[in-house]
């Protein structure tokens, strides 16, 4: 059997046609017909039932989208931004790019995402300690799982703090029928090579309206003013998506539904195969109204033996030798040396998950045969 990877890019076969078009028309630049069409595809996707009218800007990375989202929300030097601690560093790093300070909030145990109760405690405490409200809140849809976004939005509205949703891993996940990334002021998508769909590298920012979209595009293209010569009155960035990458994205969008279906099937099949192993807990949506894309299926060991200081890393090593790629869950930001001085509101949940959790192969090349082999290899090594 070939090596079984966590999640690899899977081409639809339609990508080359759009790339070829870009070459044929000589649009080999960070703008062009593919970029515009990909943005339209993404807008149709997030606005699904026409109930929403969000606008989308295609960018060079999800990290760039978070950065521009923070800029749009006016985050600057000396501000504090609340960020989910249990996440990939890319959620938090752009806070630092802006000279602001991240304030980390832990997760609740059912979704692995931001704990609304702890969020409110953190807001109150920051106001008490600094006399100012945090400037923004960044919840994350980790591994594709919807966060408790109704509760988070209710708190955010009550304190009048804007929300930037990091849906980089939650492409197409839904909460009460609505696409994740469309609840807050801005939403982030990522099309990195290992994400649910890919443009090789890329991202997008979901914006509330046409005006903000134009503004984001302005910042993403070096903040060039409308003059016949190069006039700059603000600091800009080179964050626009290339027309070639957008061609890959257009191809990916032709099969995104099947992609998501497959990831969900993988999760359901793991669930079936893991039935009866009480010490191995597969993360599953805790509510019926949470439709995860199951970008990655994850398990946690509740046997007190498979911890990061115990048998977890040796197990990962052994599985790797057997051709199975697995990985620990994200190490929480409040445990990262680079963020050791950042304020953190913790409850032990993300530390526990990091200590005993494992990401399983969940991508396009994972079928029944692979899952049977993976589950057997794990239980044989318990
Ligand atoms: C991948 C990822 C990002 C960053 O996206 P890039 O496109 O790789 O820059 C941000 N947040 C989370 C949670 C991610 O998994």
PDB file of N, CA, C and O in Angstrom, residues 191-256:
ATOM      1  N   UNK A 191      -6.567  28.089   1.240  1.00  0.00           N
ATOM      2  CA  UNK A 191      -6.466  27.089   0.165  1.00  0.00           C
ATOM      3  C   UNK A 191      -5.037  26.579   0.071  1.00  0.00           C
ATOM      4  O   UNK A 191      -4.494  26.372  -1.007  1.00  0.00           O
ATOM      5  N   UNK A 192      -4.399  26.418   1.229  1.00  0.00           N
ATOM      6  CA  UNK A 192      -3.071  25.828   1.270  1.00  0.00           C
ATOM      7  C   UNK A 192      -3.158  24.372   0.785  1.00  0.00           C
ATOM      8  O   UNK A 192      -4.241  23.802   0.739  1.00  0.00           O
ATOM      9  N   UNK A 193      -2.021  23.804   0.474  1.00  0.00           N
ATOM     10  CA  UNK A 193      -1.988  22.487  -0.156  1.00  0.00           C
ATOM     11  C   UNK A 193      -2.671  21.373   0.601  1.00  0.00           C
ATOM     12  O   UNK A 193      -3.143  20.409   0.010  1.00  0.00           O
ATOM     13  N   UNK A 194      -2.736  21.495   1.933  1.00  0.00           N
ATOM     14  CA  UNK A 194      -3.305  20.403   2.731  1.00  0.00           C
ATOM     15  C   UNK A 194      -4.726  20.688   3.202  1.00  0.00           C
ATOM     16  O   UNK A 194      -5.309  19.913   3.928  1.00  0.00           O
ATOM     17  N   UNK A 195      -5.292  21.800   2.784  1.00  0.00           N
ATOM     18  CA  UNK A 195      -6.636  22.159   3.254  1.00  0.00           C
ATOM     19  C   UNK A 195      -7.709  21.461   2.411  1.00  0.00           C
ATOM     20  O   UNK A 195      -7.404  20.719   1.505  1.00  0.00           O
ATOM     21  N   UNK A 196      -8.964  21.736   2.723  1.00  0.00           N
ATOM     22  CA  UNK A 196     -10.053  20.992   2.079  1.00  0.00           C
ATOM     23  C   UNK A 196     -10.072  21.173   0.568  1.00  0.00           C
ATOM     24  O   UNK A 196     -10.271  20.232  -0.188  1.00  0.00           O
ATOM     25  N   UNK A 197      -9.909  22.415   0.108  1.00  0.00           N
ATOM     26  CA  UNK A 197      -9.613  22.622  -1.312  1.00  0.00           C
ATOM     27  C   UNK A 197      -8.344  23.462  -1.373  1.00  0.00           C
ATOM     28  O   UNK A 197      -7.999  24.156  -0.425  1.00  0.00           O
ATOM     29  N   UNK A 198      -7.656  23.387  -2.509  1.00  0.00           N
ATOM     30  CA  UNK A 198      -6.360  24.054  -2.583  1.00  0.00           C
ATOM     31  C   UNK A 198      -6.218  24.872  -3.861  1.00  0.00           C
ATOM     32  O   UNK A 198      -6.857  24.581  -4.875  1.00  0.00           O
ATOM     33  N   UNK A 199      -5.381  25.908  -3.781  1.00  0.00           N
ATOM     34  CA  UNK A 199      -4.943  26.619  -4.977  1.00  0.00           C
ATOM     35  C   UNK A 199      -3.414  26.537  -5.044  1.00  0.00           C
ATOM     36  O   UNK A 199      -2.772  27.396  -5.617  1.00  0.00           O
ATOM     37  N   UNK A 200      -2.852  25.527  -4.406  1.00  0.00           N
ATOM     38  CA  UNK A 200      -1.426  25.305  -4.115  1.00  0.00           C
ATOM     39  C   UNK A 200      -1.054  26.131  -2.894  1.00  0.00           C
ATOM     40  O   UNK A 200      -0.530  25.630  -1.933  1.00  0.00           O
ATOM     41  N   UNK A 201      -1.319  27.411  -2.927  1.00  0.00           N
ATOM     42  CA  UNK A 201      -1.232  28.277  -1.750  1.00  0.00           C
ATOM     43  C   UNK A 201      -2.207  29.402  -1.999  1.00  0.00           C
ATOM     44  O   UNK A 201      -2.293  29.904  -3.124  1.00  0.00           O
ATOM     45  N   UNK A 202      -2.942  29.793  -0.996  1.00  0.00           N
ATOM     46  CA  UNK A 202      -3.892  30.882  -1.202  1.00  0.00           C
ATOM     47  C   UNK A 202      -4.867  30.984  -0.056  1.00  0.00           C
ATOM     48  O   UNK A 202      -4.871  30.149   0.852  1.00  0.00           O
ATOM     49  N   UNK A 203      -5.657  32.025  -0.093  1.00  0.00           N
ATOM     50  CA  UNK A 203      -6.663  32.223   0.946  1.00  0.00           C
ATOM     51  C   UNK A 203      -7.681  33.220   0.460  1.00  0.00           C
ATOM     52  O   UNK A 203      -7.611  33.687  -0.684  1.00  0.00           O
ATOM     53  N   UNK A 204      -8.642  33.526   1.310  1.00  0.00           N
ATOM     54  CA  UNK A 204      -9.648  34.518   0.943  1.00  0.00           C
ATOM     55  C   UNK A 204     -10.217  35.138   2.198  1.00  0.00           C
ATOM     56  O   UNK A 204     -10.214  34.520   3.268  1.00  0.00           O
ATOM     57  N   UNK A 205     -10.694  36.378   2.036  1.00  0.00           N
ATOM     58  CA  UNK A 205     -11.349  37.068   3.144  1.00  0.00           C
ATOM     59  C   UNK A 205     -12.805  37.308   2.766  1.00  0.00           C
ATOM     60  O   UNK A 205     -13.093  37.890   1.712  1.00  0.00           O
ATOM     61  N   UNK A 206     -13.707  36.810   3.610  1.00  0.00           N
ATOM     62  CA  UNK A 206     -15.138  37.059   3.424  1.00  0.00           C
ATOM     63  C   UNK A 206     -15.444  38.415   4.054  1.00  0.00           C
ATOM     64  O   UNK A 206     -15.132  38.642   5.233  1.00  0.00           O
ATOM     65  N   UNK A 207     -16.012  39.315   3.255  1.00  0.00           N
ATOM     66  CA  UNK A 207     -16.249  40.702   3.697  1.00  0.00           C
ATOM     67  C   UNK A 207     -17.749  40.972   3.773  1.00  0.00           C
ATOM     68  O   UNK A 207     -18.533  40.358   3.053  1.00  0.00           O
ATOM     69  N   UNK A 208     -18.149  41.945   4.598  1.00  0.00           N
ATOM     70  CA  UNK A 208     -19.572  42.202   4.783  1.00  0.00           C
ATOM     71  C   UNK A 208     -20.264  42.830   3.569  1.00  0.00           C
ATOM     72  O   UNK A 208     -21.467  42.651   3.393  1.00  0.00           O
ATOM     73  N   UNK A 209     -19.532  43.567   2.727  1.00  0.00           N
ATOM     74  CA  UNK A 209     -20.183  44.237   1.592  1.00  0.00           C
ATOM     75  C   UNK A 209     -19.150  44.655   0.543  1.00  0.00           C
ATOM     76  O   UNK A 209     -17.947  44.470   0.721  1.00  0.00           O
ATOM     77  N   UNK A 210     -19.662  45.220  -0.542  1.00  0.00           N
ATOM     78  CA  UNK A 210     -18.827  45.607  -1.683  1.00  0.00           C
ATOM     79  C   UNK A 210     -17.793  46.671  -1.290  1.00  0.00           C
ATOM     80  O   UNK A 210     -16.652  46.640  -1.740  1.00  0.00           O
ATOM     81  N   UNK A 211     -18.204  47.595  -0.453  1.00  0.00           N
ATOM     82  CA  UNK A 211     -17.319  48.689  -0.053  1.00  0.00           C
ATOM     83  C   UNK A 211     -16.086  48.163   0.710  1.00  0.00           C
ATOM     84  O   UNK A 211     -14.951  48.554   0.425  1.00  0.00           O
ATOM     85  N   UNK A 212     -16.338  47.276   1.665  1.00  0.00           N
ATOM     86  CA  UNK A 212     -15.207  46.726   2.424  1.00  0.00           C
ATOM     87  C   UNK A 212     -14.352  45.832   1.523  1.00  0.00           C
ATOM     88  O   UNK A 212     -13.138  45.780   1.667  1.00  0.00           O
ATOM     89  N   UNK A 213     -14.995  45.134   0.588  1.00  0.00           N
ATOM     90  CA  UNK A 213     -14.234  44.301  -0.347  1.00  0.00           C
ATOM     91  C   UNK A 213     -13.234  45.160  -1.124  1.00  0.00           C
ATOM     92  O   UNK A 213     -12.059  44.820  -1.265  1.00  0.00           O
ATOM     93  N   UNK A 214     -13.706  46.297  -1.631  1.00  0.00           N
ATOM     94  CA  UNK A 214     -12.836  47.219  -2.397  1.00  0.00           C
ATOM     95  C   UNK A 214     -11.663  47.691  -1.529  1.00  0.00           C
ATOM     96  O   UNK A 214     -10.524  47.785  -1.993  1.00  0.00           O
ATOM     97  N   UNK A 215     -11.986  47.958  -0.278  1.00  0.00           N
ATOM     98  CA  UNK A 215     -10.975  48.433   0.659  1.00  0.00           C
ATOM     99  C   UNK A 215      -9.904  47.352   0.900  1.00  0.00           C
ATOM    100  O   UNK A 215      -8.706  47.626   0.935  1.00  0.00           O
ATOM    101  N   UNK A 216     -10.354  46.115   1.065  1.00  0.00           N
ATOM    102  CA  UNK A 216      -9.419  44.993   1.263  1.00  0.00           C
ATOM    103  C   UNK A 216      -8.544  44.821   0.025  1.00  0.00           C
ATOM    104  O   UNK A 216      -7.320  44.624   0.131  1.00  0.00           O
ATOM    105  N   UNK A 217      -9.152  44.939  -1.157  1.00  0.00           N
ATOM    106  CA  UNK A 217      -8.371  44.806  -2.394  1.00  0.00           C
ATOM    107  C   UNK A 217      -7.315  45.909  -2.506  1.00  0.00           C
ATOM    108  O   UNK A 217      -6.202  45.683  -2.977  1.00  0.00           O
ATOM    109  N   UNK A 218      -7.681  47.087  -2.037  1.00  0.00           N
ATOM    110  CA  UNK A 218      -6.754  48.228  -2.030  1.00  0.00           C
ATOM    111  C   UNK A 218      -5.526  47.911  -1.160  1.00  0.00           C
ATOM    112  O   UNK A 218      -4.377  48.052  -1.594  1.00  0.00           O
ATOM    113  N   UNK A 219      -5.773  47.425   0.057  1.00  0.00           N
ATOM    114  CA  UNK A 219      -4.651  47.066   0.938  1.00  0.00           C
ATOM    115  C   UNK A 219      -3.839  45.894   0.361  1.00  0.00           C
ATOM    116  O   UNK A 219      -2.636  45.809   0.565  1.00  0.00           O
ATOM    117  N   UNK A 220      -4.526  44.997  -0.329  1.00  0.00           N
ATOM    118  CA  UNK A 220      -3.853  43.791  -0.844  1.00  0.00           C
ATOM    119  C   UNK A 220      -2.999  44.083  -2.070  1.00  0.00           C
ATOM    120  O   UNK A 220      -2.209  43.246  -2.498  1.00  0.00           O
ATOM    121  N   UNK A 221      -3.161  45.266  -2.651  1.00  0.00           N
ATOM    122  CA  UNK A 221      -2.394  45.619  -3.855  1.00  0.00           C
ATOM    123  C   UNK A 221      -1.586  46.898  -3.614  1.00  0.00           C
ATOM    124  O   UNK A 221      -1.619  47.840  -4.395  1.00  0.00           O
ATOM    125  N   UNK A 222      -0.878  46.917  -2.485  1.00  0.00           N
ATOM    126  CA  UNK A 222       0.101  47.957  -2.145  1.00  0.00           C
ATOM    127  C   UNK A 222      -0.517  49.324  -1.872  1.00  0.00           C
ATOM    128  O   UNK A 222       0.176  50.340  -1.933  1.00  0.00           O
ATOM    129  N   UNK A 223      -1.807  49.364  -1.573  1.00  0.00           N
ATOM    130  CA  UNK A 223      -2.473  50.631  -1.216  1.00  0.00           C
ATOM    131  C   UNK A 223      -2.162  51.734  -2.232  1.00  0.00           C
ATOM    132  O   UNK A 223      -1.801  52.853  -1.879  1.00  0.00           O
ATOM    133  N   UNK A 224      -2.330  51.374  -3.481  1.00  0.00           N
ATOM    134  CA  UNK A 224      -2.057  52.347  -4.543  1.00  0.00           C
ATOM    135  C   UNK A 224      -3.292  53.214  -4.753  1.00  0.00           C
ATOM    136  O   UNK A 224      -4.382  52.720  -4.989  1.00  0.00           O
ATOM    137  N   UNK A 225      -3.110  54.524  -4.674  1.00  0.00           N
ATOM    138  CA  UNK A 225      -4.228  55.454  -4.826  1.00  0.00           C
ATOM    139  C   UNK A 225      -4.568  55.642  -6.308  1.00  0.00           C
ATOM    140  O   UNK A 225      -3.772  55.326  -7.185  1.00  0.00           O
ATOM    141  N   UNK A 226      -5.753  56.179  -6.571  1.00  0.00           N
ATOM    142  CA  UNK A 226      -6.216  56.366  -7.955  1.00  0.00           C
ATOM    143  C   UNK A 226      -5.609  57.636  -8.567  1.00  0.00           C
ATOM    144  O   UNK A 226      -6.246  58.686  -8.617  1.00  0.00           O
ATOM    145  N   UNK A 227      -4.353  57.506  -8.953  1.00  0.00           N
ATOM    146  CA  UNK A 227      -3.649  58.607  -9.610  1.00  0.00           C
ATOM    147  C   UNK A 227      -3.020  58.062 -10.887  1.00  0.00           C
ATOM    148  O   UNK A 227      -2.822  56.848 -10.992  1.00  0.00           O
ATOM    149  N   UNK A 228      -2.676  58.910 -11.817  1.00  0.00           N
ATOM    150  CA  UNK A 228      -2.020  58.407 -13.038  1.00  0.00           C
ATOM    151  C   UNK A 228      -0.594  57.944 -12.764  1.00  0.00           C
ATOM    152  O   UNK A 228       0.008  57.255 -13.574  1.00  0.00           O
ATOM    153  N   UNK A 229      -0.038  58.313 -11.629  1.00  0.00           N
ATOM    154  CA  UNK A 229       1.294  57.840 -11.231  1.00  0.00           C
ATOM    155  C   UNK A 229       1.145  57.087  -9.908  1.00  0.00           C
ATOM    156  O   UNK A 229       0.039  57.007  -9.350  1.00  0.00           O
ATOM    157  N   UNK A 230       2.233  56.552  -9.377  1.00  0.00           N
ATOM    158  CA  UNK A 230       2.151  55.757  -8.149  1.00  0.00           C
ATOM    159  C   UNK A 230       2.091  56.659  -6.929  1.00  0.00           C
ATOM    160  O   UNK A 230       3.104  57.227  -6.529  1.00  0.00           O
ATOM    161  N   UNK A 231       0.913  56.773  -6.379  1.00  0.00           N
ATOM    162  CA  UNK A 231       0.688  57.617  -5.207  1.00  0.00           C
ATOM    163  C   UNK A 231       0.287  56.722  -4.039  1.00  0.00           C
ATOM    164  O   UNK A 231      -0.612  55.890  -4.172  1.00  0.00           O
ATOM    165  N   UNK A 232       0.963  56.870  -2.887  1.00  0.00           N
ATOM    166  CA  UNK A 232       0.682  56.035  -1.717  1.00  0.00           C
ATOM    167  C   UNK A 232       0.468  56.899  -0.492  1.00  0.00           C
ATOM    168  O   UNK A 232       1.353  57.678  -0.131  1.00  0.00           O
ATOM    169  N   UNK A 233      -0.665  56.727   0.146  1.00  0.00           N
ATOM    170  CA  UNK A 233      -0.966  57.510   1.353  1.00  0.00           C
ATOM    171  C   UNK A 233      -1.095  56.609   2.579  1.00  0.00           C
ATOM    172  O   UNK A 233      -1.253  57.082   3.693  1.00  0.00           O
ATOM    173  N   UNK A 234      -1.059  55.292   2.343  1.00  0.00           N
ATOM    174  CA  UNK A 234      -1.121  54.326   3.441  1.00  0.00           C
ATOM    175  C   UNK A 234      -0.179  53.167   3.125  1.00  0.00           C
ATOM    176  O   UNK A 234       0.206  52.975   1.978  1.00  0.00           O
ATOM    177  N   UNK A 235       0.132  52.392   4.158  1.00  0.00           N
ATOM    178  CA  UNK A 235       0.977  51.213   3.960  1.00  0.00           C
ATOM    179  C   UNK A 235       0.123  50.092   3.377  1.00  0.00           C
ATOM    180  O   UNK A 235      -0.969  49.797   3.878  1.00  0.00           O
ATOM    181  N   UNK A 236       0.626  49.485   2.313  1.00  0.00           N
ATOM    182  CA  UNK A 236      -0.112  48.395   1.661  1.00  0.00           C
ATOM    183  C   UNK A 236       0.667  47.097   1.687  1.00  0.00           C
ATOM    184  O   UNK A 236       1.768  47.015   2.235  1.00  0.00           O
ATOM    185  N   UNK A 237       0.078  46.082   1.085  1.00  0.00           N
ATOM    186  CA  UNK A 237       0.657  44.734   1.082  1.00  0.00           C
ATOM    187  C   UNK A 237       0.536  44.119  -0.303  1.00  0.00           C
ATOM    188  O   UNK A 237      -0.327  44.520  -1.086  1.00  0.00           O
ATOM    189  N   UNK A 238       1.353  43.130  -0.562  1.00  0.00           N
ATOM    190  CA  UNK A 238       1.275  42.399  -1.833  1.00  0.00           C
ATOM    191  C   UNK A 238       0.626  41.047  -1.544  1.00  0.00           C
ATOM    192  O   UNK A 238       1.310  40.035  -1.434  1.00  0.00           O
ATOM    193  N   UNK A 239      -0.673  41.052  -1.378  1.00  0.00           N
ATOM    194  CA  UNK A 239      -1.398  39.878  -0.887  1.00  0.00           C
ATOM    195  C   UNK A 239      -2.423  39.331  -1.881  1.00  0.00           C
ATOM    196  O   UNK A 239      -3.223  38.487  -1.516  1.00  0.00           O
ATOM    197  N   UNK A 240      -2.453  39.824  -3.104  1.00  0.00           N
ATOM    198  CA  UNK A 240      -3.495  39.366  -4.032  1.00  0.00           C
ATOM    199  C   UNK A 240      -3.160  37.967  -4.534  1.00  0.00           C
ATOM    200  O   UNK A 240      -1.988  37.591  -4.630  1.00  0.00           O
ATOM    201  N   UNK A 241      -4.190  37.214  -4.897  1.00  0.00           N
ATOM    202  CA  UNK A 241      -3.991  35.861  -5.429  1.00  0.00           C
ATOM    203  C   UNK A 241      -3.586  35.937  -6.900  1.00  0.00           C
ATOM    204  O   UNK A 241      -4.061  36.784  -7.638  1.00  0.00           O
ATOM    205  N   UNK A 242      -2.707  35.010  -7.295  1.00  0.00           N
ATOM    206  CA  UNK A 242      -2.289  34.960  -8.695  1.00  0.00           C
ATOM    207  C   UNK A 242      -3.401  34.355  -9.555  1.00  0.00           C
ATOM    208  O   UNK A 242      -4.173  33.515  -9.103  1.00  0.00           O
ATOM    209  N   UNK A 243      -3.473  34.795 -10.787  1.00  0.00           N
ATOM    210  CA  UNK A 243      -4.485  34.303 -11.729  1.00  0.00           C
ATOM    211  C   UNK A 243      -4.299  32.816 -12.031  1.00  0.00           C
ATOM    212  O   UNK A 243      -5.257  32.124 -12.365  1.00  0.00           O
ATOM    213  N   UNK A 244      -3.063  32.314 -11.899  1.00  0.00           N
ATOM    214  CA  UNK A 244      -2.791  30.893 -12.107  1.00  0.00           C
ATOM    215  C   UNK A 244      -3.383  30.093 -10.945  1.00  0.00           C
ATOM    216  O   UNK A 244      -4.095  29.100 -11.142  1.00  0.00           O
ATOM    217  N   UNK A 245      -3.078  30.529  -9.725  1.00  0.00           N
ATOM    218  CA  UNK A 245      -3.612  29.846  -8.534  1.00  0.00           C
ATOM    219  C   UNK A 245      -5.135  29.855  -8.547  1.00  0.00           C
ATOM    220  O   UNK A 245      -5.784  28.857  -8.219  1.00  0.00           O
ATOM    221  N   UNK A 246      -5.708  30.989  -8.942  1.00  0.00           N
ATOM    222  CA  UNK A 246      -7.171  31.092  -8.973  1.00  0.00           C
ATOM    223  C   UNK A 246      -7.759  30.105  -9.978  1.00  0.00           C
ATOM    224  O   UNK A 246      -8.880  29.611  -9.790  1.00  0.00           O
ATOM    225  N   UNK A 247      -6.991  29.791 -11.041  1.00  0.00           N
ATOM    226  CA  UNK A 247      -7.448  28.779 -12.009  1.00  0.00           C
ATOM    227  C   UNK A 247      -7.576  27.421 -11.340  1.00  0.00           C
ATOM    228  O   UNK A 247      -8.547  26.691 -11.572  1.00  0.00           O
ATOM    229  N   UNK A 248      -6.610  27.091 -10.493  1.00  0.00           N
ATOM    230  CA  UNK A 248      -6.695  25.826  -9.741  1.00  0.00           C
ATOM    231  C   UNK A 248      -7.937  25.868  -8.846  1.00  0.00           C
ATOM    232  O   UNK A 248      -8.702  24.907  -8.785  1.00  0.00           O
ATOM    233  N   UNK A 249      -8.151  27.013  -8.201  1.00  0.00           N
ATOM    234  CA  UNK A 249      -9.303  27.162  -7.317  1.00  0.00           C
ATOM    235  C   UNK A 249     -10.622  26.960  -8.045  1.00  0.00           C
ATOM    236  O   UNK A 249     -11.533  26.312  -7.522  1.00  0.00           O
ATOM    237  N   UNK A 250     -10.729  27.497  -9.259  1.00  0.00           N
ATOM    238  CA  UNK A 250     -11.967  27.327 -10.032  1.00  0.00           C
ATOM    239  C   UNK A 250     -12.224  25.850 -10.321  1.00  0.00           C
ATOM    240  O   UNK A 250     -13.353  25.376 -10.245  1.00  0.00           O
ATOM    241  N   UNK A 251     -11.131  25.156 -10.641  1.00  0.00           N
ATOM    242  CA  UNK A 251     -11.267  23.711 -10.893  1.00  0.00           C
ATOM    243  C   UNK A 251     -11.710  22.979  -9.639  1.00  0.00           C
ATOM    244  O   UNK A 251     -12.581  22.113  -9.678  1.00  0.00           O
ATOM    245  N   UNK A 252     -11.126  23.362  -8.515  1.00  0.00           N
ATOM    246  CA  UNK A 252     -11.464  22.721  -7.241  1.00  0.00           C
ATOM    247  C   UNK A 252     -12.944  22.938  -6.890  1.00  0.00           C
ATOM    248  O   UNK A 252     -13.602  22.067  -6.341  1.00  0.00           O
ATOM    249  N   UNK A 253     -13.438  24.130  -7.203  1.00  0.00           N
ATOM    250  CA  UNK A 253     -14.820  24.442  -6.848  1.00  0.00           C
ATOM    251  C   UNK A 253     -15.832  23.594  -7.619  1.00  0.00           C
ATOM    252  O   UNK A 253     -16.986  23.484  -7.211  1.00  0.00           O
ATOM    253  N   UNK A 254     -15.395  22.979  -8.735  1.00  0.00           N
ATOM    254  CA  UNK A 254     -16.333  22.146  -9.487  1.00  0.00           C
ATOM    255  C   UNK A 254     -16.628  20.836  -8.761  1.00  0.00           C
ATOM    256  O   UNK A 254     -17.582  20.150  -9.104  1.00  0.00           O
ATOM    257  N   UNK A 255     -15.786  20.477  -7.780  1.00  0.00           N
ATOM    258  CA  UNK A 255     -16.021  19.208  -7.086  1.00  0.00           C
ATOM    259  C   UNK A 255     -16.014  19.356  -5.567  1.00  0.00           C
ATOM    260  O   UNK A 255     -15.876  18.373  -4.831  1.00  0.00           O
ATOM    261  N   UNK A 256     -16.189  20.595  -5.097  1.00  0.00           N
ATOM    262  CA  UNK A 256     -16.062  20.824  -3.651  1.00  0.00           C
ATOM    263  C   UNK A 256     -17.089  20.013  -2.855  1.00  0.00           C
ATOM    264  O   UNK A 256     -16.795  19.493  -1.776  1.00  0.00           O
TER     265      UNK A 256
END
